[in-house]
Tab-separated table of C-alpha atoms in Angstrom:
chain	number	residue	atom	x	y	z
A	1	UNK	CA	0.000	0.000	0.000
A	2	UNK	CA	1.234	3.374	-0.838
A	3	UNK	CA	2.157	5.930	1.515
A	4	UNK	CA	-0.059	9.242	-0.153
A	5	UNK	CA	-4.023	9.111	0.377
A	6	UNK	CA	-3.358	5.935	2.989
A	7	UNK	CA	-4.181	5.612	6.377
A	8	UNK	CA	-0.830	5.145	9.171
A	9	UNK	CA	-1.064	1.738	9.869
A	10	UNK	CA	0.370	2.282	13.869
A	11	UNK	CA	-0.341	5.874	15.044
A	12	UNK	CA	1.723	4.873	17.617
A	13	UNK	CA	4.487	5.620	15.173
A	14	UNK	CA	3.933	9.106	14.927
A	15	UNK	CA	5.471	9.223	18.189
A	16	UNK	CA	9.151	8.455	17.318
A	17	UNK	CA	11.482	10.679	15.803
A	18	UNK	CA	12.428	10.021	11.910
A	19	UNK	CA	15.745	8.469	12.517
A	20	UNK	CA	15.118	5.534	10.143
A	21	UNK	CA	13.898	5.577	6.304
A	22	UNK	CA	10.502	4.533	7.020
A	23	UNK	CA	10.212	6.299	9.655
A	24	UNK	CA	11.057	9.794	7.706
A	25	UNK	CA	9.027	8.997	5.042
A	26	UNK	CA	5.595	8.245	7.772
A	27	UNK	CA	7.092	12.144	8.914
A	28	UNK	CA	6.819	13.556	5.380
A	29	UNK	CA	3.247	12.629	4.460
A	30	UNK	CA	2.405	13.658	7.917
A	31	UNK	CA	4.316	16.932	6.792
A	32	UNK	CA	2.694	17.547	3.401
A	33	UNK	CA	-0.963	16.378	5.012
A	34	UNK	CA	-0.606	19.340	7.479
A	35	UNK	CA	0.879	21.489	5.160
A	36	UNK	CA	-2.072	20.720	2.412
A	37	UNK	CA	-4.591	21.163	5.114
A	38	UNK	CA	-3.615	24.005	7.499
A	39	UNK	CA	-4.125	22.133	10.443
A	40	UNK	CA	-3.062	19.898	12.861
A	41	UNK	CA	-6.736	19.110	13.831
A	42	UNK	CA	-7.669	18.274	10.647
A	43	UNK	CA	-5.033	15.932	9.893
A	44	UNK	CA	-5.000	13.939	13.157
A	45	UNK	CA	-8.684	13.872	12.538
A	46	UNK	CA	-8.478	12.390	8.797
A	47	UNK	CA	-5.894	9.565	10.322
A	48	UNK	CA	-7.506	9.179	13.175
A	49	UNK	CA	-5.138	9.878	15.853
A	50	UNK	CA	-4.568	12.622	18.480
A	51	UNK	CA	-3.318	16.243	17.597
A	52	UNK	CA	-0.633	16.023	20.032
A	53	UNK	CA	0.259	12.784	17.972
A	54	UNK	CA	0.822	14.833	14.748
A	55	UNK	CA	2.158	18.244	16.399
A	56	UNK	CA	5.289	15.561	17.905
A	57	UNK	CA	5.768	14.028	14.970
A	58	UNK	CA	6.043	17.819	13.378
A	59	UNK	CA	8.392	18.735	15.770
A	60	UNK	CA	10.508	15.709	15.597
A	61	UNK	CA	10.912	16.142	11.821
A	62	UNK	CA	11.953	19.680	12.449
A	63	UNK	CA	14.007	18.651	14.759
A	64	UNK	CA	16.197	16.236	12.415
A	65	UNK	CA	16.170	18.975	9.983
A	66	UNK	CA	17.665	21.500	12.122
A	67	UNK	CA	15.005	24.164	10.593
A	68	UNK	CA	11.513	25.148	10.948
A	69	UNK	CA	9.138	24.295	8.174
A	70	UNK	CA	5.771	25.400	9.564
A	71	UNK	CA	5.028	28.904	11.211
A	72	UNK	CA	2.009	28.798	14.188
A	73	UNK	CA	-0.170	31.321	15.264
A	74	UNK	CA	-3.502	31.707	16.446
A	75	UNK	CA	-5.294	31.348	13.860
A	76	UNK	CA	-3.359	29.794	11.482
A	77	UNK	CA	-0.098	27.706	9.723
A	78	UNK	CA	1.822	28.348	7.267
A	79	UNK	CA	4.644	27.426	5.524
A	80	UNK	CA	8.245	29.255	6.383
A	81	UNK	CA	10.454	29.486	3.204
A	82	UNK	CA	12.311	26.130	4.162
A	83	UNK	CA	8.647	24.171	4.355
A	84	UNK	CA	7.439	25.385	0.702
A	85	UNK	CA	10.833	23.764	-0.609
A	86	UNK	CA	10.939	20.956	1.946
A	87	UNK	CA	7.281	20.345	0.781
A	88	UNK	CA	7.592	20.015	-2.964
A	89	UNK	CA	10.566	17.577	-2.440
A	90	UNK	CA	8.641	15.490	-0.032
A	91	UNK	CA	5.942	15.404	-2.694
A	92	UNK	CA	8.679	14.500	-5.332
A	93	UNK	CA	9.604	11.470	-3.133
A	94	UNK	CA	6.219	10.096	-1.755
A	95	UNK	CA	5.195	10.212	-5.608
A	96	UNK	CA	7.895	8.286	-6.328
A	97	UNK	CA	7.345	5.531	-3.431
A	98	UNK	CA	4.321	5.425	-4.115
A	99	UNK	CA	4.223	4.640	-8.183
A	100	UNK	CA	7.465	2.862	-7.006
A	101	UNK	CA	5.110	0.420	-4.889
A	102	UNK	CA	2.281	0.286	-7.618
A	103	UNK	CA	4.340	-0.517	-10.573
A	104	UNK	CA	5.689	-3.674	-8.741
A	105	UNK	CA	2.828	-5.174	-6.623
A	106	UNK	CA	-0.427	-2.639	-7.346
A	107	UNK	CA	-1.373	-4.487	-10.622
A	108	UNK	CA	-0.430	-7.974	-9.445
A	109	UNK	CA	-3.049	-7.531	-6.434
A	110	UNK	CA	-6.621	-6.802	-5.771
A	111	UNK	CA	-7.116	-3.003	-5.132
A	112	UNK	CA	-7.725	-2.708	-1.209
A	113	UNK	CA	-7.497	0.638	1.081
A	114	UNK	CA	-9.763	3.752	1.510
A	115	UNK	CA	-10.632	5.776	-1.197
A	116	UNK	CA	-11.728	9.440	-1.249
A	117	UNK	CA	-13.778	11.170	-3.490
A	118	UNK	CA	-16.178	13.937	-4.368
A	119	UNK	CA	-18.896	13.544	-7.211
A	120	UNK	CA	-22.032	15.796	-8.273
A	121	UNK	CA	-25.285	15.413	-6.271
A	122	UNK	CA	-27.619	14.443	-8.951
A	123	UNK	CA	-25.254	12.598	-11.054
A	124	UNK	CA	-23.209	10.935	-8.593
A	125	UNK	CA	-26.848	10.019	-6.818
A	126	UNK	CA	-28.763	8.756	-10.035
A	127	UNK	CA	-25.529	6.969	-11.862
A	128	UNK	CA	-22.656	6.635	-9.524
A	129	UNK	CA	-24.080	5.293	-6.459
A	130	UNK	CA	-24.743	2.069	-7.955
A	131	UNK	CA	-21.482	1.283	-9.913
A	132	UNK	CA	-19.769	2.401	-6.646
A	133	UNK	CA	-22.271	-0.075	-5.082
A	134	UNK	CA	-21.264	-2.857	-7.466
A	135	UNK	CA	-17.484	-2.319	-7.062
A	136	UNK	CA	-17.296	-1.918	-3.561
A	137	UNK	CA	-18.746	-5.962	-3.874
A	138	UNK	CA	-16.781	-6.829	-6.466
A	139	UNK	CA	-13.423	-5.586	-4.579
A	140	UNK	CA	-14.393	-6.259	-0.853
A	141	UNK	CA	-10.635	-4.688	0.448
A	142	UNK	CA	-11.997	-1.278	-0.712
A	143	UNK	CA	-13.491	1.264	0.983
A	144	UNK	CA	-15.066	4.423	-0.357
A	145	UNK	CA	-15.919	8.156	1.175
A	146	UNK	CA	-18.150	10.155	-1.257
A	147	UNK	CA	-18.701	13.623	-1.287
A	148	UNK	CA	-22.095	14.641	-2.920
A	149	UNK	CA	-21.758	17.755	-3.968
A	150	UNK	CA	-22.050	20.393	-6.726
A	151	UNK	CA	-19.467	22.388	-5.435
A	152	UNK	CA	-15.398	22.267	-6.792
A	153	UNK	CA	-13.629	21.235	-3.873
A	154	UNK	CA	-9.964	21.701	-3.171
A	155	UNK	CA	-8.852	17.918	-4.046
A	156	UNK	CA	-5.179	18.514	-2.196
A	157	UNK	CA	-7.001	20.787	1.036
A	158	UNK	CA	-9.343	18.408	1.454
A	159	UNK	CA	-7.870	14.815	1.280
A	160	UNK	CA	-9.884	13.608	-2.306
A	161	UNK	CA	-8.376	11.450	-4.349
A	162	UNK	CA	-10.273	12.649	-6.740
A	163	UNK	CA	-13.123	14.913	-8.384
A	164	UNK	CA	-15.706	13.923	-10.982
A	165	UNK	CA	-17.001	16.957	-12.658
A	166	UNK	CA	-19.527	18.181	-16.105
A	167	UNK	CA	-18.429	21.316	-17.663
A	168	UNK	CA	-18.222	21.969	-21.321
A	169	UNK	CA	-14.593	22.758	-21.354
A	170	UNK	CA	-11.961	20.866	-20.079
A	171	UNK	CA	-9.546	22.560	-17.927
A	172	UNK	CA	-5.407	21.686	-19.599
A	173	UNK	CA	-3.879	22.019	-16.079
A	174	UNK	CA	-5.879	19.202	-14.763
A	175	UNK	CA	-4.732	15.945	-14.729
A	176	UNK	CA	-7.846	13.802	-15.820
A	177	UNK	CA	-10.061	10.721	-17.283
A	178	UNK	CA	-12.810	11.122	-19.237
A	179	UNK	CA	-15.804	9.014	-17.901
A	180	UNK	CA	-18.710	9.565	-20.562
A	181	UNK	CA	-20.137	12.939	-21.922
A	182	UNK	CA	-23.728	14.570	-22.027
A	183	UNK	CA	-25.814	17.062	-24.101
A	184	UNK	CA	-27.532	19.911	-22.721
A	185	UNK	CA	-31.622	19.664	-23.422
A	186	UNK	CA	-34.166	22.270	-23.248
A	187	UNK	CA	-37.107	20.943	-22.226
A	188	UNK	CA	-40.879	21.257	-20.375
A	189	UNK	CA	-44.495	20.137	-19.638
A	190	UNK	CA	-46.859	19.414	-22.042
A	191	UNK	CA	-48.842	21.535	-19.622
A	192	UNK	CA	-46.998	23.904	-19.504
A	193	UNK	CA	-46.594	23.933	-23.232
A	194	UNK	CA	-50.292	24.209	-23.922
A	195	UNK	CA	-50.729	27.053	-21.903
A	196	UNK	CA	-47.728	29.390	-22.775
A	197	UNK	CA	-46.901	28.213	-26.530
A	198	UNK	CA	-43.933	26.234	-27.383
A	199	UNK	CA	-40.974	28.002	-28.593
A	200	UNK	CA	-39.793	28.072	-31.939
A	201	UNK	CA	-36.283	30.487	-31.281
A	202	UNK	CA	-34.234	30.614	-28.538
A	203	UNK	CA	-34.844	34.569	-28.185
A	204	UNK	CA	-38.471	33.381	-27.680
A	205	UNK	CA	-37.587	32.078	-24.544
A	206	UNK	CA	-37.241	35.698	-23.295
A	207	UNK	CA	-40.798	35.246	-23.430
A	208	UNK	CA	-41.542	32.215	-20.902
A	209	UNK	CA	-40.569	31.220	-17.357
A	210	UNK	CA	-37.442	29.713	-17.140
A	211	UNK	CA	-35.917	27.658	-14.450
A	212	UNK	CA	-32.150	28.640	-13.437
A	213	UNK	CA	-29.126	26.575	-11.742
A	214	UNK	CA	-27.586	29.112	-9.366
A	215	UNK	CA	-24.881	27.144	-10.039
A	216	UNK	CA	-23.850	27.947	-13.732
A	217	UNK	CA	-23.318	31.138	-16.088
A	218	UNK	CA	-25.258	33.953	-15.097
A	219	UNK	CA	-24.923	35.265	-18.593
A	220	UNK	CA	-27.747	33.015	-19.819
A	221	UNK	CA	-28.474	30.118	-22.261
A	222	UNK	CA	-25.861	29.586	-25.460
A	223	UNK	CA	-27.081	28.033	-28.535
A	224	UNK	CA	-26.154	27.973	-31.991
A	225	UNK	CA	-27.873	30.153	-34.546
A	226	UNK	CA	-26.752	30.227	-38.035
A	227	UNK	CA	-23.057	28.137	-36.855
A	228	UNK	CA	-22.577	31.296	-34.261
A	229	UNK	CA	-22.983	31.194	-30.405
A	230	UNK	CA	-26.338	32.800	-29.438
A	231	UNK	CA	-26.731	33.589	-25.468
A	232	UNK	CA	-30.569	34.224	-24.269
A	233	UNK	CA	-30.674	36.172	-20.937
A	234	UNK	CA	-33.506	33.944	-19.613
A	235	UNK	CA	-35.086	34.663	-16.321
A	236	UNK	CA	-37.535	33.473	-14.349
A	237	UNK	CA	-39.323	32.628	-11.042
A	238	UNK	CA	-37.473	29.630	-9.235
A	239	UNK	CA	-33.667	29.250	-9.134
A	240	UNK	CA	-31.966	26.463	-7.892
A	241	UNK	CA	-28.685	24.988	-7.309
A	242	UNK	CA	-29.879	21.362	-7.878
A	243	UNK	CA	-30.993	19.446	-10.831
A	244	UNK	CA	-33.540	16.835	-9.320
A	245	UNK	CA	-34.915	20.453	-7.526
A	246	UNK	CA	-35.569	21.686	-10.987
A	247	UNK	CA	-36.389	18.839	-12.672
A	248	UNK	CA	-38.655	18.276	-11.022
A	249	UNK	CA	-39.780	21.694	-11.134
A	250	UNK	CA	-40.112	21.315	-14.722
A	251	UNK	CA	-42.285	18.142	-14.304
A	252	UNK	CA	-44.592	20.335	-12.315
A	253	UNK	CA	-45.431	22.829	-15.102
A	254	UNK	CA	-43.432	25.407	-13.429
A	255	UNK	CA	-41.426	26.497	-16.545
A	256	UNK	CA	-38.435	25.377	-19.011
A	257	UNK	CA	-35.314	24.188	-18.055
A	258	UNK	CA	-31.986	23.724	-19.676
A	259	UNK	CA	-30.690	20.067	-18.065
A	260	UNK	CA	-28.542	17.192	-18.853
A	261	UNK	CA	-29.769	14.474	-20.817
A	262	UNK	CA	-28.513	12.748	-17.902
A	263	UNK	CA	-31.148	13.964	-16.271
A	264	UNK	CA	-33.634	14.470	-18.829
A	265	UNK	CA	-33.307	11.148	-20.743
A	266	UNK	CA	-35.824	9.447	-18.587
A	267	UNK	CA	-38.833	12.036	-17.737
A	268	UNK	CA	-38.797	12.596	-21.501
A	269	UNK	CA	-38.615	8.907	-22.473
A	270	UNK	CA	-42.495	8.697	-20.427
A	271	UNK	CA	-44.055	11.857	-21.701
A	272	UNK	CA	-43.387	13.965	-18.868
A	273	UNK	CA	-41.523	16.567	-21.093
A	274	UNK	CA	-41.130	17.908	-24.448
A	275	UNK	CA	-37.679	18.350	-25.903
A	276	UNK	CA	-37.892	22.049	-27.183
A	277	UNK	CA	-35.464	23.757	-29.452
A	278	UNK	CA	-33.709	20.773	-30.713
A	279	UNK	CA	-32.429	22.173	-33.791
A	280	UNK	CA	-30.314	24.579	-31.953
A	281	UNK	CA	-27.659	22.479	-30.725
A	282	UNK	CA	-26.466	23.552	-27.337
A	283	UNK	CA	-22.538	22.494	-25.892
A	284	UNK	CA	-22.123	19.049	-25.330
A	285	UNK	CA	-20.549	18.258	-21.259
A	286	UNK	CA	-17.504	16.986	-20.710
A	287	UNK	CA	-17.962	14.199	-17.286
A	288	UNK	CA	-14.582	13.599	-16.219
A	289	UNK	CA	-12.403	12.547	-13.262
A	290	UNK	CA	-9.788	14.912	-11.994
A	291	UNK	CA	-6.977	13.720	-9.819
A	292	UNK	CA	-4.685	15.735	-7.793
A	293	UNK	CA	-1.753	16.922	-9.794
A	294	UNK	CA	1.278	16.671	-7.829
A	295	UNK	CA	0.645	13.149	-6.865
A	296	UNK	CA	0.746	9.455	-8.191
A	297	UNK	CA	-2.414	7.888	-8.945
A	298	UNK	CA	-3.138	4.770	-6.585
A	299	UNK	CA	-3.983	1.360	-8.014
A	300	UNK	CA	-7.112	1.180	-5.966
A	301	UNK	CA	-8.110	4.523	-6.919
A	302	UNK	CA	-7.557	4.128	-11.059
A	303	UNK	CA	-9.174	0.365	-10.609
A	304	UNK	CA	-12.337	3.165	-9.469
A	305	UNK	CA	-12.372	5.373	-12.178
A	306	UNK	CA	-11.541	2.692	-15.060
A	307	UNK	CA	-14.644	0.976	-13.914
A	308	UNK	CA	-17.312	3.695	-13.658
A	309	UNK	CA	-15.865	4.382	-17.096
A	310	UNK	CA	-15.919	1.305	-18.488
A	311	UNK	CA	-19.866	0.950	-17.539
A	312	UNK	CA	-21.185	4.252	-18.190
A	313	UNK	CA	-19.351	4.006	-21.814
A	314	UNK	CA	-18.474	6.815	-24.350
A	315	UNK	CA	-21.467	6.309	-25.648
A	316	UNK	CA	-23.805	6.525	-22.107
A	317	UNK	CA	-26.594	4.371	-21.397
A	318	UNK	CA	-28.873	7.334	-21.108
A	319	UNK	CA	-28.969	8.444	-24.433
């Protein structure tokens, strides 16, 4: 098992000072865990342990060194000029141990050990849950923490190994998987249809109620008129900043959303809503894992992603 993302096998380690290899390398991750997070509490919480555990342990490595890498106060830590280089070479080397450890025993073994991650509420609820499910009882040494969440968490501040996110561009810095994708429907009632006209332009839409994620652009809806971007400032009387909330919403006769097929696929599939505006393609979504940069990918954790990818497909089921 590697040494990033893992759980200390014997706290009771944390309590001897880093005179021997292993033991400095158990005092870096502790180092770059409290450096990533800001706190002692928050570390010796995450493994487990008490804070006095990881402030000796802190100490003793500073100690060894002969310098201080981390300056208290108060209210918070931070690094002193020696940590921020200590810390990018202690990345540098736990990287290597762990790929190191991976390359020679990770694919000859059954993926076992905790694994961390944060996925999107709706998505992660409706077609996650049950591959996770089905994985966790395929590979019974595994154990997974999910986030559900819309929000972009801080993968290295708060202990992921890693993200899945939608967006319809893919950030370059990112170090990532593609899953699956998505398209973008707009869609409503037949109720709602029949009583407020069904649009035949986007600009129309200026026209009806629309339901908002408070979680998106601002700037409106983009579609494509005559090969050009168009953007509709569309407005309306219920904002939310979850899909299921405005689904159903939509369902409801409340107004016209722009949502996921993801999300869309099914309530469409039984006559619950109309597909509007199909001729004016809107930005196809990008679902994708992202992993912490600065650090090797564990076997457990790309046995995850390979198999939510492998099931959900290029192509996804709900299309």
């Amino acid at each position: 098992m590697g040494l990033i993302g893992s759980k200390i096998a014997d706290p009771s380690k944390l309590f001897v000072a880093p005179r021997r290899t292993m033991d400095r390398l158990q005092a870096m991750e502790v180092f770059v865990r409290v450096a990533e997070a800001g706190s002692f509490t928050a570390v010796a919480d995450r493994l487990n342990v008490a804070r006095s555990a990881i402030t000796r342990q802190i100490a003793a490595l500073e100690a060894h060194l002969g310098t201080k890498l981390l300056a208290r106060s108060t209210r918070r830590l931070s690094l002193t000029s020696s940590g921020s280089a200590y810390l990018e070479k202690c990345r540098e080397i736990l990287a290597m141990v762990e790929a190191a450890e991976g390359d020679l025993a990770g694919e000859k073994q059954a993926p076992r050990g905790q694994i961390r991650a944060s996925v999107p509420m709706s998505f992660g609820v409706r077609h996650l849950m049950p591959l996770v499910a089905d994985f966790i009882t395929t590979y019974p040494e595994v154990s997974v923490d999910v986030e559900f969440s819309d929000r972009r968490v801080n993968l290295i501040e708060e202990g992921m190994d890693f993200a899945v996110r939608i967006s319809e561009q893919i950030d370059p810095s990112l170090v990532i998987r593609r899953l699956s994708r998505s398209s973008l429907a707009v869609v409503a009632s037949p109720d709602y249809l029949d009583r407020h006209g069904r649009p035949q332009h986007p600009d129309e839409l200026l026209q009806h109620h629309c339901l908002t994620y408070t979680l998106g652009s601002s700037l409106g809806w983009n579609f494509t008129v005559n090969g050009e971007t168009h953007s509709v400032p569309v407005k309306g009387r219920f904002r939310a900043n979850n899909g299921d909330a405005l689904l159903d919403a939509a369902i409801r006769g409340l107004g016209v959303v722009r949502e996921p097929s993801f999300l869309t696929s099914q309530a469409v599939r039984a006559g619950l809503l109309e597909v509007l505006l199909p001729e004016y393609s809107t930005t196809e979504l990008h679902i994708y894992a992202v992993f912490p940069g600065t650090r090797y990918v564990p076997h457990r954790v790309r046995t995850l992603v390979d198999y939510l990818a492998e099931r959900i497909g290029p192509v996804p089921y709900w299309d």
